[in-house]
C-alpha cells in the first residue's frame, strides 16, 4: 500500500494536531483554563458553556497571530506616519519661529520709524525699553525675554523687583536681591538694571520710570499679570506705551523645580554620534568642529554646518512634546549666538569648562573673574552623559541645549564649546589657541576623590 503524498495541507494539519495535543495537555494551560472556568461559574455561566483547553489554545493562538500580522502589515505604516507628522511639526515650528522673528523686526522698524529724529543729525533717537520682574531662579527663558524686549528698541532697562514686594505679592523668592541683580546684570541683552522695583507698577512709579530713565515703552510677556484683581500694567496700557512679547516655549521655573523633584532623566540629551570623547562645537565657527577622529596630520576636521550634532538628534523620533522643546532650544541657539565672533590675532584666549547646571549668580561671578584674565573667554560645556556619569542621580537638571543657552546669554562668555571633553588635550589647546585654562577652587573631582 503506497503512502499518501505529503502536501502543504496535510503538513499543516499534522502540525496543528501536534501543537494542540502538546499545548492542551500542558499543566500550565490546564491551570489557566481551570482558573478561568472558576471565574465563569461565579458569574453565572452554564457548565456546558465553560472553556476547554483546546478552545483556550486556539483562541490564544488566533489572538497572537492577529497581533503579529497587524504589526507586520501596519506597524511600519504607523511608524512612517508618525515620522511624517513629526517632520511636519518641525517644519511648522520652524516657520512659526521665523515668522515671530520677522514680526518683531517689523515691530522694531515701526517703532524706530515713528520715533522723533534728533535735531542735530536727523537720526532716529535711542528707543529705550523697560522690563521688570522677579527673575527668581533665572533661566534662558528670562534671557530670551530680554532679547525679545530689546529687539523692540535699542536700549534695554530691566527693573528687578525687591524681596519685600515679591514676598507681599507671591511669597518669598528663592534668590535674594543681590543674587537676582547679579544674574540680570550678567545678561548680555541687558544694558541697565534698576534695583528695588515694586512688584505692582503703579501710575506714580511708571511716571518715575518714564521721566527718570526716558523710557519709551514698557514690555512684558503676553500672559496676563493680575494681582489682587488688578492688571499690573494697566497704567502703561492706558498711556499707549505698552508692548507684549510671547513667552518662551518649553521652559518655566515650575518645570525646572519639577525636574528636581521627579528625579527622572527624560530631559537629558543622549549623544548620538558614538564617539568616546564627545564632539566640540564652537558657535563662532572659527574653530569648526572637533571630532573624535583626526586626519593623518593630527588636525581635527572642520564641519561647515554648526548645527550638525544638534540636527542629528532631531532626526530621532521621540515624544512630540520633547521634540517641541528641542526645536525651541535649537532655534534659540542660533538667535543667542548671533554676533559671536572669533578671537582676533594676538588676543589672549582663556578657556574654562564645566557643567554650568542651573546657571546661577556664582557662575556669573566666576565667568566675570575668568574673563579678566584674558581678551577672549571660551566656555566649555560638558554633555549630559558626562555630567551624569560624574554627578549621578538625575543631574544635570538642565540639558545640554539649555545649559548652552544659559552660558551664551552671559555677557562675559565670548564663545562656547558644546559637549566639551572632560579631559583637555594638547591638540585641543593648539586647535583653539588657548593661552590659559582656568578652573575653580572646587570641582567635581574634589568631591568624588578623583585626581
Short mmCIF file of C-alpha atoms in Angstrom, two decimals:
data_model
loop_
_atom_site.label_atom_id
_atom_site.label_comp_id
_atom_site.label_asym_id
_atom_site.label_seq_id
_atom_site.Cartn_x
_atom_site.Cartn_y
_atom_site.Cartn_z
CA UNK A 1 0.00 0.00 0.00
CA UNK A 2 1.51 3.29 -1.09
CA UNK A 3 1.89 6.15 1.41
CA UNK A 4 -0.10 9.29 0.75
CA UNK A 5 1.97 12.11 -0.69
CA UNK A 6 2.83 14.91 1.74
CA UNK A 7 1.17 18.13 0.70
CA UNK A 8 1.30 21.54 2.40
CA UNK A 9 -2.26 21.00 3.64
CA UNK A 10 -1.52 17.64 5.26
CA UNK A 11 1.66 19.06 6.73
CA UNK A 12 -0.28 21.99 8.22
CA UNK A 13 -2.98 19.71 9.64
CA UNK A 14 -0.39 17.39 11.17
CA UNK A 15 1.46 20.33 12.72
CA UNK A 16 -1.81 21.76 14.05
CA UNK A 17 -2.75 18.42 15.61
CA UNK A 18 0.69 18.10 17.22
CA UNK A 19 0.63 21.64 18.66
CA UNK A 20 -2.90 21.19 20.02
CA UNK A 21 -2.07 17.88 21.66
CA UNK A 22 1.10 19.31 23.19
CA UNK A 23 -0.48 22.53 24.43
CA UNK A 24 -3.82 21.20 25.65
CA UNK A 25 -2.11 18.64 27.87
CA UNK A 26 0.40 21.11 29.29
CA UNK A 27 -0.10 21.69 33.05
CA UNK A 28 0.14 25.47 32.68
CA UNK A 29 -2.71 25.53 30.14
CA UNK A 30 -4.82 23.26 32.31
CA UNK A 31 -4.26 25.50 35.34
CA UNK A 32 -5.14 28.69 33.41
CA UNK A 33 -8.31 27.16 31.98
CA UNK A 34 -9.32 25.89 35.41
CA UNK A 35 -8.97 29.35 36.98
CA UNK A 36 -10.88 30.97 34.12
CA UNK A 37 -13.72 28.45 34.45
CA UNK A 38 -13.98 29.09 38.19
CA UNK A 39 -14.49 32.79 37.43
CA UNK A 40 -17.03 31.99 34.70
CA UNK A 41 -19.03 29.78 37.07
CA UNK A 42 -19.10 32.54 39.68
CA UNK A 43 -20.61 34.99 37.21
CA UNK A 44 -23.34 32.50 36.21
CA UNK A 45 -22.02 30.89 33.02
CA UNK A 46 -23.59 27.40 32.48
CA UNK A 47 -21.23 24.47 32.98
CA UNK A 48 -21.76 23.23 29.43
CA UNK A 49 -20.50 26.58 28.11
CA UNK A 50 -17.25 26.57 30.04
CA UNK A 51 -13.92 26.93 28.27
CA UNK A 52 -11.99 23.84 27.14
CA UNK A 53 -8.24 23.51 26.83
CA UNK A 54 -8.48 23.27 23.05
CA UNK A 55 -10.66 26.40 22.79
CA UNK A 56 -8.25 28.33 25.01
CA UNK A 57 -5.24 27.33 22.90
CA UNK A 58 -6.98 28.11 19.60
CA UNK A 59 -8.24 31.48 20.84
CA UNK A 60 -4.85 32.48 22.25
CA UNK A 61 -3.07 31.39 19.07
CA UNK A 62 -5.51 33.32 16.90
CA UNK A 63 -5.01 36.44 19.02
CA UNK A 64 -1.23 36.24 18.87
CA UNK A 65 -1.24 35.59 15.12
CA UNK A 66 -3.60 38.54 14.59
CA UNK A 67 -1.42 40.91 16.62
CA UNK A 68 1.77 39.79 14.90
CA UNK A 69 0.15 40.06 11.48
CA UNK A 70 -1.20 43.53 12.26
CA UNK A 71 2.24 44.66 13.41
CA UNK A 72 3.92 43.25 10.30
CA UNK A 73 1.35 44.68 7.89
CA UNK A 74 0.55 48.04 9.53
CA UNK A 75 3.28 48.74 12.09
CA UNK A 76 5.65 50.15 9.52
CA UNK A 77 2.90 52.32 8.10
CA UNK A 78 2.18 53.82 11.53
CA UNK A 79 5.86 54.49 12.13
CA UNK A 80 6.14 56.23 8.76
CA UNK A 81 3.03 58.26 9.51
CA UNK A 82 4.38 59.26 12.91
CA UNK A 83 7.72 60.20 11.35
CA UNK A 84 5.94 62.25 8.69
CA UNK A 85 3.81 64.04 11.29
CA UNK A 86 6.87 64.76 13.40
CA UNK A 87 8.65 66.23 10.37
CA UNK A 88 5.60 68.37 9.54
CA UNK A 89 5.55 69.57 13.14
CA UNK A 90 9.23 70.51 12.98
CA UNK A 91 8.71 72.40 9.73
CA UNK A 92 5.65 74.20 11.12
CA UNK A 93 7.54 75.23 14.24
CA UNK A 94 10.47 76.45 12.17
CA UNK A 95 8.06 78.62 10.21
CA UNK A 96 6.47 79.90 13.41
CA UNK A 97 9.87 80.86 14.83
CA UNK A 98 10.82 82.53 11.56
CA UNK A 99 7.55 84.47 11.40
CA UNK A 100 7.91 85.55 15.02
CA UNK A 101 11.34 86.97 14.29
CA UNK A 102 10.02 88.77 11.20
CA UNK A 103 7.11 90.14 13.23
CA UNK A 104 9.44 91.51 15.88
CA UNK A 105 11.66 93.02 13.21
CA UNK A 106 8.62 94.72 11.69
CA UNK A 107 7.55 95.99 15.12
CA UNK A 108 11.02 97.34 15.72
CA UNK A 109 11.09 99.10 12.35
CA UNK A 110 7.68 100.59 13.07
CA UNK A 111 8.81 101.89 16.46
CA UNK A 112 12.02 103.33 15.01
CA UNK A 113 10.15 104.96 12.13
CA UNK A 114 7.65 106.59 14.49
CA UNK A 115 10.30 107.91 16.88
CA UNK A 116 11.22 111.59 16.51
CA UNK A 117 14.57 112.38 14.90
CA UNK A 118 17.39 114.10 16.71
CA UNK A 119 17.56 117.76 15.73
CA UNK A 120 21.32 117.65 15.12
CA UNK A 121 21.78 114.70 12.77
CA UNK A 122 18.19 113.78 11.86
CA UNK A 123 18.82 110.19 13.02
CA UNK A 124 16.18 108.28 14.99
CA UNK A 125 16.82 108.66 18.68
CA UNK A 126 17.52 105.79 21.03
CA UNK A 127 14.42 103.71 21.78
CA UNK A 128 14.53 102.79 25.46
CA UNK A 129 12.64 99.70 26.59
CA UNK A 130 11.77 98.90 30.19
CA UNK A 131 11.03 95.43 31.53
CA UNK A 132 10.61 94.30 35.10
CA UNK A 133 10.16 91.10 37.05
CA UNK A 134 11.33 88.96 39.93
CA UNK A 135 13.68 86.81 37.80
CA UNK A 136 13.92 84.26 40.58
CA UNK A 137 15.84 81.11 39.57
CA UNK A 138 16.69 82.90 36.34
CA UNK A 139 16.90 80.70 33.23
CA UNK A 140 17.29 81.02 29.47
CA UNK A 141 13.57 81.81 29.12
CA UNK A 142 14.15 85.06 31.01
CA UNK A 143 17.19 85.77 28.85
CA UNK A 144 15.15 85.22 25.71
CA UNK A 145 12.53 87.62 27.05
CA UNK A 146 15.29 90.22 27.42
CA UNK A 147 16.40 89.51 23.86
CA UNK A 148 12.86 89.93 22.54
CA UNK A 149 12.29 93.07 24.59
CA UNK A 150 15.49 94.66 23.38
CA UNK A 151 14.62 93.79 19.78
CA UNK A 152 11.72 96.26 20.04
CA UNK A 153 14.14 99.11 20.71
CA UNK A 154 17.81 99.95 21.00
CA UNK A 155 18.40 100.07 24.77
CA UNK A 156 17.01 97.74 27.44
CA UNK A 157 16.48 98.73 31.06
CA UNK A 158 15.43 95.94 33.42
CA UNK A 159 13.85 96.55 36.81
CA UNK A 160 14.33 93.82 39.40
CA UNK A 161 11.54 93.51 41.98
CA UNK A 162 12.63 93.81 45.59
CA UNK A 163 12.49 90.91 48.02
CA UNK A 164 9.91 92.77 50.09
CA UNK A 165 7.48 93.42 47.22
CA UNK A 166 7.77 89.85 45.91
CA UNK A 167 7.10 88.43 49.39
CA UNK A 168 3.99 90.58 49.78
CA UNK A 169 2.52 89.54 46.41
CA UNK A 170 3.59 85.93 45.84
CA UNK A 171 5.72 84.70 48.74
CA UNK A 172 9.45 84.95 49.47
CA UNK A 173 11.80 84.39 46.48
CA UNK A 174 14.44 81.65 46.50
CA UNK A 175 17.17 84.12 45.49
CA UNK A 176 17.77 87.37 47.34
CA UNK A 177 18.08 90.84 45.82
CA UNK A 178 21.84 90.68 45.29
CA UNK A 179 21.74 87.27 43.64
CA UNK A 180 18.92 88.20 41.26
CA UNK A 181 20.58 91.52 40.40
CA UNK A 182 23.83 89.73 39.60
CA UNK A 183 22.05 87.40 37.19
CA UNK A 184 20.24 90.20 35.36
CA UNK A 185 23.32 92.42 35.19
CA UNK A 186 25.29 89.50 33.73
CA UNK A 187 22.91 89.02 30.79
CA UNK A 188 24.32 90.30 27.50
CA UNK A 189 20.93 91.58 26.30
CA UNK A 190 20.54 93.97 29.27
CA UNK A 191 22.00 97.48 29.10
CA UNK A 192 20.96 98.85 32.51
CA UNK A 193 19.43 97.49 35.71
CA UNK A 194 17.10 99.24 38.17
CA UNK A 195 17.03 97.63 41.63
CA UNK A 196 14.21 97.58 44.20
CA UNK A 197 11.32 97.87 41.77
CA UNK A 198 7.82 97.30 43.16
CA UNK A 199 6.02 94.16 42.01
CA UNK A 200 2.94 96.19 41.01
CA UNK A 201 3.59 99.04 38.58
CA UNK A 202 1.61 101.99 39.98
CA UNK A 203 0.92 105.11 37.93
CA UNK A 204 3.31 107.07 40.12
CA UNK A 205 6.15 104.58 39.70
CA UNK A 206 5.62 104.35 35.94
CA UNK A 207 5.77 108.15 35.76
CA UNK A 208 9.04 107.99 37.67
CA UNK A 209 10.41 105.37 35.24
CA UNK A 210 9.32 107.29 32.14
CA UNK A 211 10.86 110.56 33.36
CA UNK A 212 13.99 109.32 35.12
CA UNK A 213 15.13 106.75 32.56
CA UNK A 214 13.48 108.33 29.49
CA UNK A 215 11.65 105.09 28.78
CA UNK A 216 9.60 104.84 25.59
CA UNK A 217 7.83 101.52 26.10
CA UNK A 218 7.13 99.07 28.89
CA UNK A 219 7.38 95.44 27.74
CA UNK A 220 6.10 92.25 29.36
CA UNK A 221 5.04 88.72 28.42
CA UNK A 222 1.75 88.20 26.63
CA UNK A 223 0.20 86.34 29.57
CA UNK A 224 -1.99 88.45 31.90
CA UNK A 225 -0.28 89.71 35.05
CA UNK A 226 -3.07 90.11 37.59
CA UNK A 227 -2.51 90.82 41.29
CA UNK A 228 -5.46 91.28 43.65
CA UNK A 229 -7.74 91.52 40.62
CA UNK A 230 -5.74 94.39 39.11
CA UNK A 231 -3.70 94.45 35.90
CA UNK A 232 -0.13 95.30 36.91
CA UNK A 233 0.47 97.18 33.64
CA UNK A 234 -2.89 98.94 33.34
CA UNK A 235 -1.28 102.37 33.64
CA UNK A 236 1.20 101.74 30.83
CA UNK A 237 -1.56 100.38 28.60
CA UNK A 238 -3.66 103.48 29.14
CA UNK A 239 -0.72 105.61 28.01
CA UNK A 240 -0.33 103.53 24.84
CA UNK A 241 3.24 102.75 25.83
CA UNK A 242 2.93 99.03 26.47
CA UNK A 243 4.15 96.21 24.24
CA UNK A 244 3.91 92.45 24.78
CA UNK A 245 6.23 89.61 23.83
CA UNK A 246 5.49 85.86 23.62
CA UNK A 247 6.60 83.50 26.35
CA UNK A 248 9.47 81.14 25.57
CA UNK A 249 8.13 77.65 24.92
CA UNK A 250 9.30 74.62 26.87
CA UNK A 251 10.78 76.28 29.96
CA UNK A 252 9.49 77.69 33.22
CA UNK A 253 10.63 77.86 36.82
CA UNK A 254 7.85 75.40 37.68
CA UNK A 255 9.16 72.93 35.10
CA UNK A 256 12.70 73.21 36.46
CA UNK A 257 11.55 72.62 40.04
CA UNK A 258 9.51 69.65 38.78
CA UNK A 259 12.63 68.08 37.26
CA UNK A 260 14.42 68.32 40.59
CA UNK A 261 11.53 66.65 42.42
CA UNK A 262 10.68 63.90 39.90
CA UNK A 263 14.26 62.60 39.70
CA UNK A 264 13.92 61.49 36.05
CA UNK A 265 16.39 61.78 33.17
CA UNK A 266 13.84 62.38 30.41
CA UNK A 267 15.17 65.90 29.87
CA UNK A 268 18.70 64.66 29.09
CA UNK A 269 20.04 64.70 25.54
CA UNK A 270 21.73 61.45 24.53
CA UNK A 271 24.88 61.56 22.41
CA UNK A 272 24.08 60.08 19.02
CA UNK A 273 27.46 60.13 17.29
CA UNK A 274 29.09 57.31 19.23
CA UNK A 275 32.45 58.92 19.91
CA UNK A 276 34.18 58.27 23.20
CA UNK A 277 35.36 61.82 23.89
CA UNK A 278 32.47 63.82 22.53
CA UNK A 279 32.15 66.49 19.89
CA UNK A 280 33.03 70.10 20.44
CA UNK A 281 31.28 72.89 18.66
CA UNK A 282 32.41 76.49 18.56
CA UNK A 283 29.43 78.72 17.80
CA UNK A 284 31.64 81.41 16.30
CA UNK A 285 32.55 78.94 13.57
CA UNK A 286 36.20 79.91 13.77
CA UNK A 287 37.38 76.58 15.12
CA UNK A 288 34.95 74.35 13.27
CA UNK A 289 34.01 71.11 14.94
CA UNK A 290 36.49 68.84 16.67
CA UNK A 291 35.56 65.20 16.36
CA UNK A 292 36.96 62.07 17.94
CA UNK A 293 38.59 61.22 14.59
CA UNK A 294 41.52 63.28 13.35
CA UNK A 295 43.18 63.27 9.98
CA UNK A 296 46.66 61.96 9.24
CA UNK A 297 48.21 65.26 10.18
CA UNK A 298 46.63 65.21 13.61
CA UNK A 299 44.26 68.06 12.75
CA UNK A 300 40.61 67.81 13.58
CA UNK A 301 38.36 68.03 10.57
CA UNK A 302 36.05 71.00 10.24
CA UNK A 303 32.33 70.91 9.72
CA UNK A 304 30.56 73.54 7.66
CA UNK A 305 27.25 73.07 9.47
CA UNK A 306 27.46 74.41 13.00
CA UNK A 307 24.31 72.57 13.96
CA UNK A 308 25.21 69.11 12.61
CA UNK A 309 25.34 67.46 16.03
CA UNK A 310 22.09 69.09 17.03
CA UNK A 311 20.32 68.24 13.79
CA UNK A 312 21.27 64.60 14.06
CA UNK A 313 19.49 64.42 17.38
CA UNK A 314 16.41 65.99 15.82
CA UNK A 315 16.10 63.04 13.44
CA UNK A 316 15.30 60.80 16.39
CA UNK A 317 11.57 60.26 16.55
CA UNK A 318 10.56 60.63 20.16
CA UNK A 319 7.61 62.14 22.02
CA UNK A 320 6.26 65.15 20.18
CA UNK A 321 6.42 67.29 23.32
CA UNK A 322 10.14 66.56 23.66
CA UNK A 323 10.68 67.46 20.01
CA UNK A 324 8.89 70.76 20.57
CA UNK A 325 11.35 71.67 23.33
CA UNK A 326 14.26 70.50 21.19
CA UNK A 327 13.22 72.70 18.27
CA UNK A 328 12.74 75.68 20.57
CA UNK A 329 16.22 75.38 22.06
CA UNK A 330 17.81 74.68 18.67
CA UNK A 331 16.27 77.84 17.23
CA UNK A 332 17.32 79.85 20.27
CA UNK A 333 20.90 78.63 19.90
CA UNK A 334 21.01 80.31 16.51
CA UNK A 335 19.49 83.52 17.88
CA UNK A 336 21.58 83.65 21.04
CA UNK A 337 24.80 83.04 19.10
CA UNK A 338 24.15 85.90 16.69
CA UNK A 339 27.08 88.29 16.87
CA UNK A 340 29.51 85.74 18.31
CA UNK A 341 32.86 86.44 16.65
CA UNK A 342 36.15 84.51 16.67
CA UNK A 343 39.14 85.92 18.56
CA UNK A 344 41.45 88.23 16.67
CA UNK A 345 45.13 87.54 16.23
CA UNK A 346 47.12 88.41 19.31
CA UNK A 347 44.22 88.02 21.73
CA UNK A 348 44.81 86.04 24.90
CA UNK A 349 42.29 83.18 24.82
CA UNK A 350 41.14 81.90 28.20
CA UNK A 351 39.32 78.56 28.49
CA UNK A 352 37.12 77.31 31.30
CA UNK A 353 34.83 74.30 31.30
CA UNK A 354 32.16 72.76 33.50
CA UNK A 355 28.58 71.57 33.67
CA UNK A 356 27.06 75.03 34.33
CA UNK A 357 23.88 73.34 35.53
CA UNK A 358 21.17 75.59 37.00
CA UNK A 359 23.23 78.60 35.85
CA UNK A 360 23.35 80.94 38.85
CA UNK A 361 25.00 84.09 40.20
CA UNK A 362 28.05 82.11 41.36
CA UNK A 363 28.66 81.03 37.78
CA UNK A 364 28.25 84.62 36.57
CA UNK A 365 30.76 85.95 39.10
CA UNK A 366 33.20 83.16 38.22
CA UNK A 367 32.97 83.89 34.48
CA UNK A 368 33.38 87.59 35.20
CA UNK A 369 36.65 86.94 37.04
CA UNK A 370 37.81 84.45 34.39
CA UNK A 371 37.17 86.98 31.61
CA UNK A 372 39.51 89.45 33.32
CA UNK A 373 42.43 87.05 32.80
CA UNK A 374 42.43 87.47 29.04
CA UNK A 375 40.86 89.07 26.00
CA UNK A 376 38.57 86.24 24.87
CA UNK A 377 36.78 83.71 27.07
CA UNK A 378 35.71 80.32 25.71
CA UNK A 379 33.39 78.33 27.96
CA UNK A 380 33.30 74.56 27.54
CA UNK A 381 30.04 72.84 28.44
CA UNK A 382 30.08 69.13 29.21
CA UNK A 383 27.42 66.85 27.72
CA UNK A 384 24.57 65.35 29.71
CA UNK A 385 26.13 61.88 29.72
CA UNK A 386 29.48 63.13 31.04
CA UNK A 387 27.83 65.22 33.77
CA UNK A 388 25.53 62.40 34.86
CA UNK A 389 28.43 59.96 34.98
CA UNK A 390 30.31 62.20 37.40
CA UNK A 391 27.40 63.50 39.48
CA UNK A 392 24.80 60.73 39.25
CA UNK A 393 21.11 60.96 40.07
CA UNK A 394 19.08 62.89 37.52
CA UNK A 395 21.77 65.53 37.04
CA UNK A 396 22.16 67.71 35.13
CA UNK A 397 18.77 69.31 35.80
CA UNK A 398 19.10 71.38 32.61
CA UNK A 399 20.01 69.53 29.42
CA UNK A 400 22.92 70.41 27.14
CA UNK A 401 20.98 72.81 24.91
CA UNK A 402 19.54 74.65 27.90
CA UNK A 403 22.90 74.97 29.64
CA UNK A 404 24.49 76.25 26.41
CA UNK A 405 21.77 78.90 26.13
CA UNK A 406 22.33 79.97 29.75
CA UNK A 407 26.05 80.46 29.17
CA UNK A 408 25.51 82.15 25.79
CA UNK A 409 23.24 84.66 27.49
CA UNK A 410 26.05 85.69 29.85
CA UNK A 411 27.93 88.76 28.65
CA UNK A 412 31.27 87.53 29.99
CA UNK A 413 31.39 84.47 27.68
CA UNK A 414 32.68 85.22 24.18
CA UNK A 415 32.10 81.73 22.77
CA UNK A 416 31.07 78.27 23.93
CA UNK A 417 32.15 74.72 23.17
CA UNK A 418 29.23 72.32 23.08
CA UNK A 419 29.77 68.86 24.56
CA UNK A 420 33.33 69.70 25.57
CA UNK A 421 35.56 66.80 26.66
CA UNK A 422 36.29 66.39 30.35
CA UNK A 423 39.99 65.93 29.64
CA UNK A 424 41.74 68.86 27.97
CA UNK A 425 44.29 67.58 25.45
CA UNK A 426 47.34 69.33 23.90
CA UNK A 427 45.68 69.04 20.47
CA UNK A 428 42.63 70.86 21.78
CA UNK A 429 44.76 73.64 23.29
CA UNK A 430 46.61 74.08 20.00
CA UNK A 431 43.45 73.98 17.88
CA UNK A 432 41.62 76.57 19.96
CA UNK A 433 44.78 78.65 20.55
CA UNK A 434 44.17 78.57 24.29
CA UNK A 435 46.62 80.67 26.31
CA UNK A 436 45.30 79.84 29.77
CA UNK A 437 42.98 77.26 31.32
CA UNK A 438 41.06 78.39 34.39
CA UNK A 439 39.19 76.31 36.95
CA UNK A 440 37.56 76.98 40.28
CA UNK A 441 38.80 76.04 43.74
CA UNK A 442 36.11 73.36 43.96
CA UNK A 443 35.39 70.83 41.20
CA UNK A 444 33.60 67.51 40.80
CA UNK A 445 36.96 65.83 41.40
CA UNK A 446 37.35 67.45 44.81
CA UNK A 447 34.03 65.94 45.88
CA UNK A 448 34.44 62.50 44.30
CA UNK A 449 38.07 62.00 45.24
CA UNK A 450 39.22 61.81 41.62
CA UNK A 451 42.61 63.17 40.72
#
